[in-house]
Structure formats: C-alpha cells, structure tokens
PDB file of C-alpha atoms in Angstrom:
ATOM      1  CA  MET B 185      32.060 248.906 132.303  1.00  0.00           C
ATOM      2  CA  ILE B 186      28.572 250.560 132.523  1.00  0.00           C
ATOM      3  CA  TRP B 187      26.833 247.384 131.358  1.00  0.00           C
ATOM      4  CA  GLU B 188      28.305 245.319 134.093  1.00  0.00           C
ATOM      5  CA  ILE B 189      27.226 247.763 136.723  1.00  0.00           C
ATOM      6  CA  ILE B 190      23.686 247.760 135.273  1.00  0.00           C
ATOM      7  CA  LEU B 191      23.527 243.964 135.457  1.00  0.00           C
ATOM      8  CA  ALA B 192      24.697 243.958 139.091  1.00  0.00           C
ATOM      9  CA  ILE B 193      22.115 246.473 140.083  1.00  0.00           C
ATOM     10  CA  SER B 194      19.337 244.479 138.491  1.00  0.00           C
ATOM     11  CA  ILE B 195      20.438 241.339 140.522  1.00  0.00           C
ATOM     12  CA  ILE B 196      20.124 243.545 143.665  1.00  0.00           C
ATOM     13  CA  TYR B 197      16.642 244.597 142.687  1.00  0.00           C
ATOM     14  CA  THR B 198      15.695 240.872 142.084  1.00  0.00           C
ATOM     15  CA  ILE B 199      16.913 239.973 145.551  1.00  0.00           C
ATOM     16  CA  ALA B 200      14.793 242.774 147.022  1.00  0.00           C
ATOM     17  CA  ILE B 201      11.707 241.565 145.037  1.00  0.00           C
ATOM     18  CA  ALA B 202      12.244 238.014 146.358  1.00  0.00           C
ATOM     19  CA  LEU B 203      12.604 239.090 149.981  1.00  0.00           C
ATOM     20  CA  LEU B 204       9.459 241.269 149.711  1.00  0.00           C
ATOM     21  CA  THR B 205       7.391 238.445 148.207  1.00  0.00           C
ATOM     22  CA  VAL B 206       7.778 236.407 151.492  1.00  0.00           C
ATOM     23  CA  ILE B 207       5.866 239.248 153.295  1.00  0.00           C
ATOM     24  CA  ALA B 208       3.241 239.464 150.511  1.00  0.00           C
ATOM     25  CA  LEU B 209       2.559 235.704 150.810  1.00  0.00           C
ATOM     26  CA  LYS B 210       2.594 235.214 154.521  1.00  0.00           C
ATOM     27  CA  GLY B 211       2.012 238.648 156.197  1.00  0.00           C
ATOM     28  CA  PRO B 212      -0.075 238.869 159.369  1.00  0.00           C
ATOM     29  CA  THR B 213      -2.654 241.378 158.173  1.00  0.00           C
ATOM     30  CA  LEU B 214      -4.114 242.350 154.795  1.00  0.00           C
ATOM     31  CA  GLY B 215      -2.626 245.787 155.034  1.00  0.00           C
ATOM     32  CA  ASP B 216       1.033 244.843 154.859  1.00  0.00           C
ATOM     33  CA  GLN B 217       0.357 242.422 152.022  1.00  0.00           C
ATOM     34  CA  VAL B 218      -0.965 245.383 149.947  1.00  0.00           C
ATOM     35  CA  LEU B 219       1.999 247.541 150.952  1.00  0.00           C
ATOM     36  CA  ALA B 220       4.363 244.775 149.896  1.00  0.00           C
ATOM     37  CA  ILE B 221       2.731 244.424 146.540  1.00  0.00           C
ATOM     38  CA  ASP B 222       2.946 248.129 146.029  1.00  0.00           C
ATOM     39  CA  THR B 223       6.706 248.130 146.738  1.00  0.00           C
ATOM     40  CA  ILE B 224       7.233 244.968 144.537  1.00  0.00           C
ATOM     41  CA  THR B 225       5.506 246.617 141.572  1.00  0.00           C
ATOM     42  CA  TYR B 226       7.392 249.857 141.790  1.00  0.00           C
ATOM     43  CA  ALA B 227      10.761 247.939 141.946  1.00  0.00           C
ATOM     44  CA  THR B 228       9.544 245.951 138.925  1.00  0.00           C
ATOM     45  CA  VAL B 229       9.114 249.228 137.071  1.00  0.00           C
ATOM     46  CA  VAL B 230      12.770 250.155 137.696  1.00  0.00           C
ATOM     47  CA  LEU B 231      13.831 246.672 136.569  1.00  0.00           C
ATOM     48  CA  MET B 232      11.969 246.990 133.315  1.00  0.00           C
ATOM     49  CA  VAL B 233      13.545 250.361 132.439  1.00  0.00           C
ATOM     50  CA  LEU B 234      16.971 249.091 133.359  1.00  0.00           C
ATOM     51  CA  PHE B 235      16.632 246.228 130.995  1.00  0.00           C
ATOM     52  CA  SER B 236      15.344 248.327 128.242  1.00  0.00           C
ATOM     53  CA  VAL B 237      18.597 250.327 128.411  1.00  0.00           C
ATOM     54  CA  PHE B 238      20.574 247.041 128.554  1.00  0.00           C
ATOM     55  CA  PHE B 239      18.896 245.592 125.514  1.00  0.00           C
ATOM     56  CA  LYS B 240      19.199 248.848 123.532  1.00  0.00           C
ATOM     57  CA  GLU B 241      15.407 248.756 122.600  1.00  0.00           C
ATOM     58  CA  PRO B 242      13.536 251.979 123.230  1.00  0.00           C
ATOM     59  CA  ILE B 243      10.062 250.498 122.698  1.00  0.00           C
ATOM     60  CA  LEU B 244      10.268 248.494 125.927  1.00  0.00           C
ATOM     61  CA  THR B 245      10.033 251.540 128.192  1.00  0.00           C
ATOM     62  CA  VAL B 246       6.367 252.287 127.450  1.00  0.00           C
ATOM     63  CA  VAL B 247       5.337 249.265 129.558  1.00  0.00           C
ATOM     64  CA  ALA B 248       6.491 250.988 132.750  1.00  0.00           C
ATOM     65  CA  ILE B 249       3.886 253.741 132.836  1.00  0.00           C
ATOM     66  CA  PRO B 250       0.633 251.662 132.930  1.00  0.00           C
ATOM     67  CA  LEU B 251       2.087 249.444 135.603  1.00  0.00           C
ATOM     68  CA  ALA B 252       2.598 252.371 137.955  1.00  0.00           C
ATOM     69  CA  LEU B 253      -0.882 253.726 137.217  1.00  0.00           C
ATOM     70  CA  TRP B 254      -2.924 250.563 137.658  1.00  0.00           C
ATOM     71  CA  ILE B 255      -1.325 249.398 140.904  1.00  0.00           C
ATOM     72  CA  TYR B 256      -2.513 252.684 142.469  1.00  0.00           C
ATOM     73  CA  ALA B 257      -5.999 251.707 141.487  1.00  0.00           C
ATOM     74  CA  LEU B 258      -5.661 248.462 143.370  1.00  0.00           C
ATOM     75  CA  ASP B 259      -4.718 250.334 146.528  1.00  0.00           C
ATOM     76  CA  ILE B 260      -7.875 252.437 146.153  1.00  0.00           C
ATOM     77  CA  TYR B 261     -10.174 249.402 145.644  1.00  0.00           C
ATOM     78  CA  VAL B 262      -8.934 247.643 148.805  1.00  0.00           C
ATOM     79  CA  ALA B 263      -9.032 250.822 150.854  1.00  0.00           C
ATOM     80  CA  LYS B 264     -12.638 251.607 149.778  1.00  0.00           C
ATOM     81  CA  TYR B 265     -13.750 248.075 150.574  1.00  0.00           C
ATOM     82  CA  LEU B 266     -12.235 248.057 154.091  1.00  0.00           C
ATOM     83  CA  GLU B 267     -13.563 251.535 154.980  1.00  0.00           C
ATOM     84  CA  LYS B 268     -17.114 251.470 153.651  1.00  0.00           C
ATOM     85  CA  GLY B 269     -18.007 247.786 153.333  1.00  0.00           C
ATOM     86  CA  ASP B 270     -19.160 248.056 149.709  1.00  0.00           C
ATOM     87  CA  LEU B 271     -17.820 249.645 146.592  1.00  0.00           C
ATOM     88  CA  GLY B 272     -20.853 251.574 145.693  1.00  0.00           C
ATOM     89  CA  ALA B 273     -21.946 249.793 142.555  1.00  0.00           C
TER      90      ALA B 273
ATOM     91  CA  MET U  22      41.471 268.930 123.798  1.00  0.00           C
ATOM     92  CA  ILE U  23      38.698 269.001 126.415  1.00  0.00           C
ATOM     93  CA  SER U  24      35.603 270.999 125.579  1.00  0.00           C
ATOM     94  CA  VAL U  25      32.748 272.041 127.770  1.00  0.00           C
ATOM     95  CA  LEU U  26      30.480 269.334 126.299  1.00  0.00           C
ATOM     96  CA  ASP U  27      32.882 266.559 127.413  1.00  0.00           C
ATOM     97  CA  ILE U  28      32.817 267.869 131.008  1.00  0.00           C
ATOM     98  CA  VAL U  29      28.993 268.049 130.974  1.00  0.00           C
ATOM     99  CA  GLU U  30      28.786 264.478 129.648  1.00  0.00           C
ATOM    100  CA  LEU U  31      31.179 263.243 132.361  1.00  0.00           C
ATOM    101  CA  ILE U  32      29.192 264.913 135.135  1.00  0.00           C
ATOM    102  CA  LEU U  33      25.900 263.526 133.868  1.00  0.00           C
ATOM    103  CA  LYS U  34      27.312 259.999 133.545  1.00  0.00           C
ATOM    104  CA  PHE U  35      28.700 259.915 137.103  1.00  0.00           C
ATOM    105  CA  VAL U  36      25.622 261.581 138.686  1.00  0.00           C
ATOM    106  CA  GLY U  37      23.441 259.032 136.952  1.00  0.00           C
ATOM    107  CA  LEU U  38      25.472 256.006 137.940  1.00  0.00           C
ATOM    108  CA  GLY U  39      25.631 257.248 141.540  1.00  0.00           C
ATOM    109  CA  LEU U  40      21.770 257.660 141.757  1.00  0.00           C
ATOM    110  CA  ILE U  41      21.225 254.157 140.343  1.00  0.00           C
ATOM    111  CA  ILE U  42      23.572 252.546 142.867  1.00  0.00           C
ATOM    112  CA  LEU U  43      21.901 254.551 145.715  1.00  0.00           C
ATOM    113  CA  GLY U  44      18.592 253.243 144.595  1.00  0.00           C
ATOM    114  CA  GLY U  45      19.697 249.623 144.627  1.00  0.00           C
ATOM    115  CA  PHE U  46      20.992 249.824 148.234  1.00  0.00           C
ATOM    116  CA  ALA U  47      17.806 251.665 149.406  1.00  0.00           C
ATOM    117  CA  SER U  48      15.590 248.948 147.904  1.00  0.00           C
ATOM    118  CA  LEU U  49      17.519 246.168 149.592  1.00  0.00           C
ATOM    119  CA  ILE U  50      17.339 247.987 152.973  1.00  0.00           C
ATOM    120  CA  SER U  51      13.606 248.480 152.535  1.00  0.00           C
ATOM    121  CA  ALA U  52      13.118 244.783 151.846  1.00  0.00           C
ATOM    122  CA  ILE U  53      15.107 243.839 155.062  1.00  0.00           C
ATOM    123  CA  GLY U  54      13.129 246.430 156.984  1.00  0.00           C
ATOM    124  CA  PHE U  55       9.828 244.830 156.144  1.00  0.00           C
ATOM    125  CA  HIS U  56      10.828 241.761 158.026  1.00  0.00           C
ATOM    126  CA  ARG U  57      12.257 243.507 161.069  1.00  0.00           C
ATOM    127  CA  PHE U  58       9.449 245.925 161.919  1.00  0.00           C
ATOM    128  CA  ARG U  59       6.882 244.648 164.376  1.00  0.00           C
ATOM    129  CA  ASN U  60       3.550 246.011 163.425  1.00  0.00           C
ATOM    130  CA  PHE U  61       1.656 247.427 160.364  1.00  0.00           C
ATOM    131  CA  TYR U  62       2.114 251.178 161.225  1.00  0.00           C
ATOM    132  CA  LEU U  63       5.967 250.925 161.416  1.00  0.00           C
ATOM    133  CA  ARG U  64       6.043 249.209 157.977  1.00  0.00           C
ATOM    134  CA  LEU U  65       4.854 252.447 156.340  1.00  0.00           C
ATOM    135  CA  HIS U  66       8.329 253.877 156.925  1.00  0.00           C
ATOM    136  CA  ALA U  67       9.870 250.979 154.995  1.00  0.00           C
ATOM    137  CA  THR U  68       7.374 251.522 152.159  1.00  0.00           C
ATOM    138  CA  THR U  69       8.366 255.210 151.894  1.00  0.00           C
ATOM    139  CA  ILE U  70      12.092 254.355 151.678  1.00  0.00           C
ATOM    140  CA  GLY U  71      11.359 251.587 149.148  1.00  0.00           C
ATOM    141  CA  THR U  72       9.342 253.681 146.794  1.00  0.00           C
ATOM    142  CA  ILE U  73      10.886 257.067 146.985  1.00  0.00           C
ATOM    143  CA  TRP U  74      14.596 256.434 147.531  1.00  0.00           C
ATOM    144  CA  GLY U  75      14.488 253.027 145.773  1.00  0.00           C
ATOM    145  CA  CYS U  76      12.316 253.881 142.716  1.00  0.00           C
ATOM    146  CA  VAL U  77      12.089 257.644 142.025  1.00  0.00           C
ATOM    147  CA  TYR U  78      15.749 258.571 142.278  1.00  0.00           C
ATOM    148  CA  PRO U  79      17.029 255.606 140.179  1.00  0.00           C
ATOM    149  CA  LEU U  80      14.635 256.539 137.352  1.00  0.00           C
ATOM    150  CA  ILE U  81      15.932 260.097 137.317  1.00  0.00           C
ATOM    151  CA  GLY U  82      19.476 258.553 137.268  1.00  0.00           C
ATOM    152  CA  ILE U  83      18.626 256.328 134.288  1.00  0.00           C
ATOM    153  CA  SER U  84      17.255 259.368 132.509  1.00  0.00           C
ATOM    154  CA  LEU U  85      20.508 261.300 133.034  1.00  0.00           C
ATOM    155  CA  LEU U  86      22.708 258.356 132.184  1.00  0.00           C
ATOM    156  CA  SER U  87      21.067 257.425 128.901  1.00  0.00           C
ATOM    157  CA  ILE U  88      21.677 260.925 127.446  1.00  0.00           C
ATOM    158  CA  THR U  89      25.392 260.250 127.475  1.00  0.00           C
ATOM    159  CA  LEU U  90      25.369 256.750 125.850  1.00  0.00           C
ATOM    160  CA  ASN U  91      25.947 257.024 122.117  1.00  0.00           C
ATOM    161  CA  ASP U  92      25.383 253.404 121.407  1.00  0.00           C
ATOM    162  CA  LEU U  93      21.576 253.833 121.577  1.00  0.00           C
ATOM    163  CA  GLY U  94      21.576 256.141 118.600  1.00  0.00           C
ATOM    164  CA  ALA U  95      18.855 258.786 118.334  1.00  0.00           C
ATOM    165  CA  SER U  96      16.423 256.924 120.595  1.00  0.00           C
ATOM    166  CA  ARG U  97      18.278 257.887 123.722  1.00  0.00           C
ATOM    167  CA  TRP U  98      16.214 260.906 124.116  1.00  0.00           C
ATOM    168  CA  PHE U  99      13.057 258.808 124.048  1.00  0.00           C
ATOM    169  CA  ILE U 100      14.346 256.666 126.916  1.00  0.00           C
ATOM    170  CA  ALA U 101      15.347 259.697 128.881  1.00  0.00           C
ATOM    171  CA  GLY U 102      11.927 261.408 128.490  1.00  0.00           C
ATOM    172  CA  ALA U 103       9.887 258.209 129.216  1.00  0.00           C
ATOM    173  CA  SER U 104      11.722 257.421 132.366  1.00  0.00           C
ATOM    174  CA  PHE U 105      11.550 260.995 133.688  1.00  0.00           C
ATOM    175  CA  ILE U 106       7.804 260.992 133.298  1.00  0.00           C
ATOM    176  CA  THR U 107       7.554 257.609 135.062  1.00  0.00           C
ATOM    177  CA  ALA U 108       9.588 259.093 137.976  1.00  0.00           C
ATOM    178  CA  LEU U 109       7.067 261.957 138.337  1.00  0.00           C
ATOM    179  CA  ILE U 110       4.146 259.630 138.125  1.00  0.00           C
ATOM    180  CA  ILE U 111       5.544 257.401 140.981  1.00  0.00           C
ATOM    181  CA  LEU U 112       6.431 260.512 143.003  1.00  0.00           C
ATOM    182  CA  ILE U 113       2.768 261.636 142.950  1.00  0.00           C
ATOM    183  CA  LEU U 114       0.935 258.333 143.174  1.00  0.00           C
ATOM    184  CA  ALA U 115       2.797 256.230 145.740  1.00  0.00           C
ATOM    185  CA  PRO U 116       2.310 258.443 148.891  1.00  0.00           C
ATOM    186  CA  ALA U 117      -1.402 258.834 148.039  1.00  0.00           C
ATOM    187  CA  GLY U 118      -1.938 255.144 147.697  1.00  0.00           C
ATOM    188  CA  SER U 119      -0.140 254.213 150.946  1.00  0.00           C
ATOM    189  CA  HIS U 120      -1.970 256.945 152.851  1.00  0.00           C
ATOM    190  CA  ALA U 121      -5.291 255.586 151.643  1.00  0.00           C
ATOM    191  CA  ILE U 122      -4.470 252.075 152.853  1.00  0.00           C
ATOM    192  CA  ALA U 123      -3.201 253.301 156.201  1.00  0.00           C
ATOM    193  CA  ARG U 124      -6.464 255.354 156.825  1.00  0.00           C
ATOM    194  CA  ALA U 125      -8.697 252.413 155.848  1.00  0.00           C
ATOM    195  CA  ILE U 126      -6.842 249.974 158.089  1.00  0.00           C
ATOM    196  CA  HIS U 127      -6.963 252.314 161.069  1.00  0.00           C
ATOM    197  CA  LYS U 128     -10.674 253.077 160.566  1.00  0.00           C
ATOM    198  CA  SER U 129     -11.732 249.483 160.244  1.00  0.00           C
ATOM    199  CA  LYS U 130      -9.678 248.406 163.271  1.00  0.00           C
ATOM    200  CA  THR U 131      -7.854 245.605 161.425  1.00  0.00           C
ATOM    201  CA  ALA U 132      -4.457 246.106 162.826  1.00  0.00           C
ATOM    202  CA  ARG U 133      -3.638 246.933 166.476  1.00  0.00           C
ATOM    203  CA  VAL U 134      -0.805 249.106 167.685  1.00  0.00           C
ATOM    204  CA  GLN U 135       1.088 246.463 169.515  1.00  0.00           C
ATOM    205  CA  PRO U 136       3.928 248.085 171.579  1.00  0.00           C
ATOM    206  CA  CYS U 137       1.735 251.114 172.303  1.00  0.00           C
ATOM    207  CA  ILE U 138       2.203 254.276 174.364  1.00  0.00           C
ATOM    208  CA  ALA U 139      -0.810 256.216 173.274  1.00  0.00           C
ATOM    209  CA  ASP U 140      -3.329 256.194 170.472  1.00  0.00           C
ATOM    210  CA  LEU U 141      -5.257 259.519 170.691  1.00  0.00           C
ATOM    211  CA  LEU U 142      -7.535 258.858 167.731  1.00  0.00           C
ATOM    212  CA  ASP U 143      -9.101 255.634 168.953  1.00  0.00           C
ATOM    213  CA  LYS U 144      -8.370 254.365 172.467  1.00  0.00           C
ATOM    214  CA  ASP U 145      -9.405 250.782 171.770  1.00  0.00           C
ATOM    215  CA  LEU U 146      -6.603 250.060 169.347  1.00  0.00           C
ATOM    216  CA  CYS U 147      -3.858 250.592 171.948  1.00  0.00           C
ATOM    217  CA  GLY U 148      -2.640 247.039 172.604  1.00  0.00           C
TER     218      GLY U 148
ATOM    219  CA  MET Z 265      31.813 236.235 127.816  1.00  0.00           C
ATOM    220  CA  SER Z 266      29.702 239.106 128.951  1.00  0.00           C
ATOM    221  CA  GLY Z 267      26.959 237.978 126.521  1.00  0.00           C
ATOM    222  CA  MET Z 268      26.681 234.536 128.025  1.00  0.00           C
ATOM    223  CA  LEU Z 269      26.698 235.900 131.622  1.00  0.00           C
ATOM    224  CA  ALA Z 270      23.914 238.315 130.698  1.00  0.00           C
ATOM    225  CA  GLU Z 271      21.709 235.517 129.252  1.00  0.00           C
ATOM    226  CA  LEU Z 272      22.384 233.362 132.323  1.00  0.00           C
ATOM    227  CA  ILE Z 273      21.249 236.122 134.678  1.00  0.00           C
ATOM    228  CA  ILE Z 274      18.107 236.752 132.639  1.00  0.00           C
ATOM    229  CA  TYR Z 275      17.118 233.054 132.723  1.00  0.00           C
ATOM    230  CA  LEU Z 276      17.718 232.977 136.440  1.00  0.00           C
ATOM    231  CA  ILE Z 277      15.440 235.953 136.989  1.00  0.00           C
ATOM    232  CA  MET Z 278      12.759 234.367 134.865  1.00  0.00           C
ATOM    233  CA  ALA Z 279      13.032 231.099 136.867  1.00  0.00           C
ATOM    234  CA  VAL Z 280      12.711 232.918 140.231  1.00  0.00           C
ATOM    235  CA  LEU Z 281       9.612 234.785 138.993  1.00  0.00           C
ATOM    236  CA  GLY Z 282       8.011 231.567 137.687  1.00  0.00           C
ATOM    237  CA  ILE Z 283       8.556 229.735 141.059  1.00  0.00           C
ATOM    238  CA  MET Z 284       7.071 232.627 143.063  1.00  0.00           C
ATOM    239  CA  SER Z 285       4.079 232.917 140.861  1.00  0.00           C
ATOM    240  CA  THR Z 286       3.328 229.194 141.241  1.00  0.00           C
ATOM    241  CA  ILE Z 287       3.443 229.469 144.961  1.00  0.00           C
ATOM    242  CA  ALA Z 288       1.048 232.537 144.797  1.00  0.00           C
ATOM    243  CA  VAL Z 289      -1.461 230.543 142.705  1.00  0.00           C
ATOM    244  CA  TYR Z 290      -1.415 227.609 145.141  1.00  0.00           C
ATOM    245  CA  LEU Z 291      -2.115 229.846 148.093  1.00  0.00           C
ATOM    246  CA  ALA Z 292      -4.856 231.616 146.164  1.00  0.00           C
ATOM    247  CA  ILE Z 293      -6.672 228.395 145.755  1.00  0.00           C
ATOM    248  CA  LYS Z 294      -6.387 227.165 149.254  1.00  0.00           C
ATOM    249  CA  GLU Z 295      -7.295 230.480 151.005  1.00  0.00           C
ATOM    250  CA  ARG Z 296     -10.644 230.758 152.848  1.00  0.00           C
ATOM    251  CA  ASP Z 297     -10.699 234.525 153.172  1.00  0.00           C
ATOM    252  CA  LEU Z 298     -11.745 235.768 149.737  1.00  0.00           C
ATOM    253  CA  VAL Z 299     -10.218 239.224 149.917  1.00  0.00           C
ATOM    254  CA  LYS Z 300      -6.855 237.780 150.472  1.00  0.00           C
ATOM    255  CA  ALA Z 301      -7.324 235.394 147.551  1.00  0.00           C
ATOM    256  CA  VAL Z 302      -8.006 238.448 145.270  1.00  0.00           C
ATOM    257  CA  VAL Z 303      -4.739 239.978 146.535  1.00  0.00           C
ATOM    258  CA  TYR Z 304      -2.824 236.745 145.788  1.00  0.00           C
ATOM    259  CA  SER Z 305      -4.339 236.717 142.273  1.00  0.00           C
ATOM    260  CA  ALA Z 306      -3.278 240.320 141.615  1.00  0.00           C
ATOM    261  CA  LEU Z 307       0.311 239.485 142.783  1.00  0.00           C
ATOM    262  CA  GLN Z 308       0.466 236.458 140.407  1.00  0.00           C
ATOM    263  CA  SER Z 309      -0.667 238.598 137.437  1.00  0.00           C
ATOM    264  CA  SER Z 310       2.011 241.212 138.199  1.00  0.00           C
ATOM    265  CA  PHE Z 311       4.654 238.411 137.981  1.00  0.00           C
ATOM    266  CA  TYR Z 312       3.165 237.178 134.785  1.00  0.00           C
ATOM    267  CA  ALA Z 313       3.401 240.635 133.233  1.00  0.00           C
ATOM    268  CA  VAL Z 314       7.175 240.710 133.956  1.00  0.00           C
ATOM    269  CA  LEU Z 315       7.613 237.285 132.413  1.00  0.00           C
ATOM    270  CA  TYR Z 316       5.874 238.434 129.188  1.00  0.00           C
ATOM    271  CA  TYR Z 317       8.208 241.420 129.171  1.00  0.00           C
ATOM    272  CA  PHE Z 318      11.330 239.239 129.259  1.00  0.00           C
ATOM    273  CA  LEU Z 319       9.866 237.111 126.480  1.00  0.00           C
ATOM    274  CA  MET Z 320      10.038 240.368 124.311  1.00  0.00           C
ATOM    275  CA  ALA Z 321       6.265 240.972 123.865  1.00  0.00           C
ATOM    276  CA  PRO Z 322       5.523 244.476 125.146  1.00  0.00           C
ATOM    277  CA  ASP Z 323       2.054 244.672 123.501  1.00  0.00           C
ATOM    278  CA  ILE Z 324       0.852 241.661 125.435  1.00  0.00           C
ATOM    279  CA  VAL Z 325       1.946 243.298 128.684  1.00  0.00           C
ATOM    280  CA  LEU Z 326       0.075 246.441 127.788  1.00  0.00           C
ATOM    281  CA  VAL Z 327      -3.124 244.400 127.374  1.00  0.00           C
ATOM    282  CA  TYR Z 328      -2.569 242.006 130.325  1.00  0.00           C
ATOM    283  CA  LEU Z 329      -1.973 244.713 132.875  1.00  0.00           C
ATOM    284  CA  PRO Z 330      -5.340 246.597 132.894  1.00  0.00           C
ATOM    285  CA  VAL Z 331      -7.295 243.410 132.663  1.00  0.00           C
ATOM    286  CA  ALA Z 332      -5.633 241.254 135.286  1.00  0.00           C
ATOM    287  CA  VAL Z 333      -4.289 243.848 137.782  1.00  0.00           C
ATOM    288  CA  GLY Z 334      -6.745 246.671 137.419  1.00  0.00           C
ATOM    289  CA  LEU Z 335     -10.250 245.488 136.403  1.00  0.00           C
ATOM    290  CA  VAL Z 336     -10.610 241.856 137.539  1.00  0.00           C
ATOM    291  CA  PRO Z 337      -9.724 242.657 141.197  1.00  0.00           C
ATOM    292  CA  GLY Z 338     -12.190 245.504 141.092  1.00  0.00           C
ATOM    293  CA  VAL Z 339     -14.995 243.377 139.726  1.00  0.00           C
ATOM    294  CA  LEU Z 340     -14.276 240.556 142.158  1.00  0.00           C
ATOM    295  CA  LEU Z 341     -14.306 243.026 145.096  1.00  0.00           C
ATOM    296  CA  ILE Z 342     -17.681 244.333 144.063  1.00  0.00           C
ATOM    297  CA  LEU Z 343     -18.887 240.692 143.931  1.00  0.00           C
ATOM    298  CA  ILE Z 344     -17.493 239.934 147.362  1.00  0.00           C
ATOM    299  CA  SER Z 345     -19.129 243.016 148.914  1.00  0.00           C
ATOM    300  CA  LYS Z 346     -22.473 241.847 147.721  1.00  0.00           C
ATOM    301  CA  THR Z 347     -22.228 238.248 148.849  1.00  0.00           C
ATOM    302  CA  GLU Z 348     -20.039 236.695 151.579  1.00  0.00           C
ATOM    303  CA  ARG Z 349     -16.473 237.259 152.563  1.00  0.00           C
ATOM    304  CA  TRP Z 350     -15.547 233.899 154.214  1.00  0.00           C
ATOM    305  CA  GLU Z 351     -15.886 230.645 152.431  1.00  0.00           C
ATOM    306  CA  LYS Z 352     -18.031 228.180 154.262  1.00  0.00           C
ATOM    307  CA  ASN Z 353     -16.553 224.770 154.958  1.00  0.00           C
ATOM    308  CA  GLU Z 354     -18.526 222.266 152.808  1.00  0.00           C
ATOM    309  CA  ALA Z 355     -17.891 218.899 154.419  1.00  0.00           C
ATOM    310  CA  SER Z 356     -17.849 216.766 151.310  1.00  0.00           C
TER     311      SER Z 356
END
C-alpha cells in the first residue's frame, strides 16, 4: 500500500512542476521567473528522492544534494547582476 | 505479542506518510498561488510555502519512513541520512536565495508595487 | 499490474519533461533580452538533468549539473555585463 501512495504523491509533484513552468516561461518580470525556477528545482529534488525509495536503489539519492546547492548559486548571480550592473570579474 | 519496537515502527511509518502527503498538497497550492497573485512581491509568499512546506517537511518524512521499510535491506540508513541532510541544506539556502532576489529587484526598480498603499523605502515604486 | 502502472507513469513524466524542455529551448532562441535567454537555458538544463536521472545514469547528472546550471550561466552573465544586454535587430 505504501508504494501506491508514493506513486500518487509523485504525480501530484509533477502536476505542480508543470503548472509552475508556465510562469517560468511567460512571467511578466525577470524576478518571478527566477523564483519559479527555484521552486521547480526544489520540487524536483523531492521527486528524485521519492523515486530512489521506489526503485530500491540507494545510490540515486546522492544526486539531490548538488541540485539544491547549485540553484542557490544561480539566484546569487542574477541578484548581483541586477543590483550592481557587473559581476566584478 | 506487541513489543515496544513495533509501536515505535508504527508511529514512524504513519508520521512519515503524513508528512509526505502534507508536502504534496502544499506544493500544489503553491503552484496555484503563483498564478493568482498579482505582483512580484506577493509571489514571495507562494515561494515560501512551496519550498518550506512543500520540500523540507516531505524530505524529513521520507527519512522517517525509510527506516521502517525492511525491503531496502541495510541501505535504508543511507537513504534516511542523505535525505535528512538535503532537508537541512534546503532549509538554510532557500530563504537566503529568495531574499537576495527580492532585494535586487527592489533596488533596481524592475517591478512596481501595483495595488499600493505605501512604499516607505522608495516613493517612486508605488504604482 | 502495479509494475505496468509504475512504468506507464514514469514514461508519462519523461514525456512531459521532454515537451517542456523543447518549448524552453525555442523561447531561448527567439528572445531578444539576453538575461532572460540565460534563464531559459538554465531551466532547460534543469529538465535535462531529471531526464538523465530517469534513464538511470546518476554520474552523468552529477557532471551535467555544475556545468550547465552553475557555471555556464555565470560565465554568460559576466559576458553580458561587459557587452550589451539587448540584441539589436539586424534587418537581413
């Protein structure tokens, strides 16, 4: 019974990712596009860890940590470009 | 005969499943909220719901759930530890990143405050 | 029965991700504001990383992520800050 619940929750996360992609592609300003990409990526991390429990493979969970770290770096790049005009290189 | 270990396993399994289901609903509500809010500064609320309630709590729930599953063998402790560390990393990094974006957008005057009552930091942005 | 349903759901998720990444690439090519094009490119790379994960290659995901999501948008933003932000319309 647990495996069916895990599959149903992963479908809910995919629907949330699809709804958020519409904002990331069309959004009025640059800021809410970056916020939508942030939320899409963190939902993708949960999807990956859920599927690694479902497939019964523990090696697939190490992928989740670099995703969470590098998408924070993208936030800092865009914020520094908008505030100062150059990235100081 | 019911021992203490069985009761602990049952509690961990149901708390873990409850947290995962809560996270799924919160992520769906955050995705709908992105469409319904009117300007950029209101969408920060939807981002907070989507990252903290939708992605930190379910990872703690997966960590608690996978301790009780005996099908995974000895590697269930690895999955539990890795997903708990990921929950801590998202808990620290997501608010810092969205605060940096919000400060940069306000300082560079990219997004106006559209139904505005008062903007005390910068009077030009009140729409 | 549950095995076939699980495979169908996984193929459906991969198909949805493929369609969304194709739309993101098309918009990245046609966009005139170069900062938004960098953002579209980072979104497409994020979807490709999930596709590689479903094809059971976690080492390729670990290499693809820092290059396409972390370093290439950084280098492109340094490049944009030193030249122009809006693409000029070349009447050809």
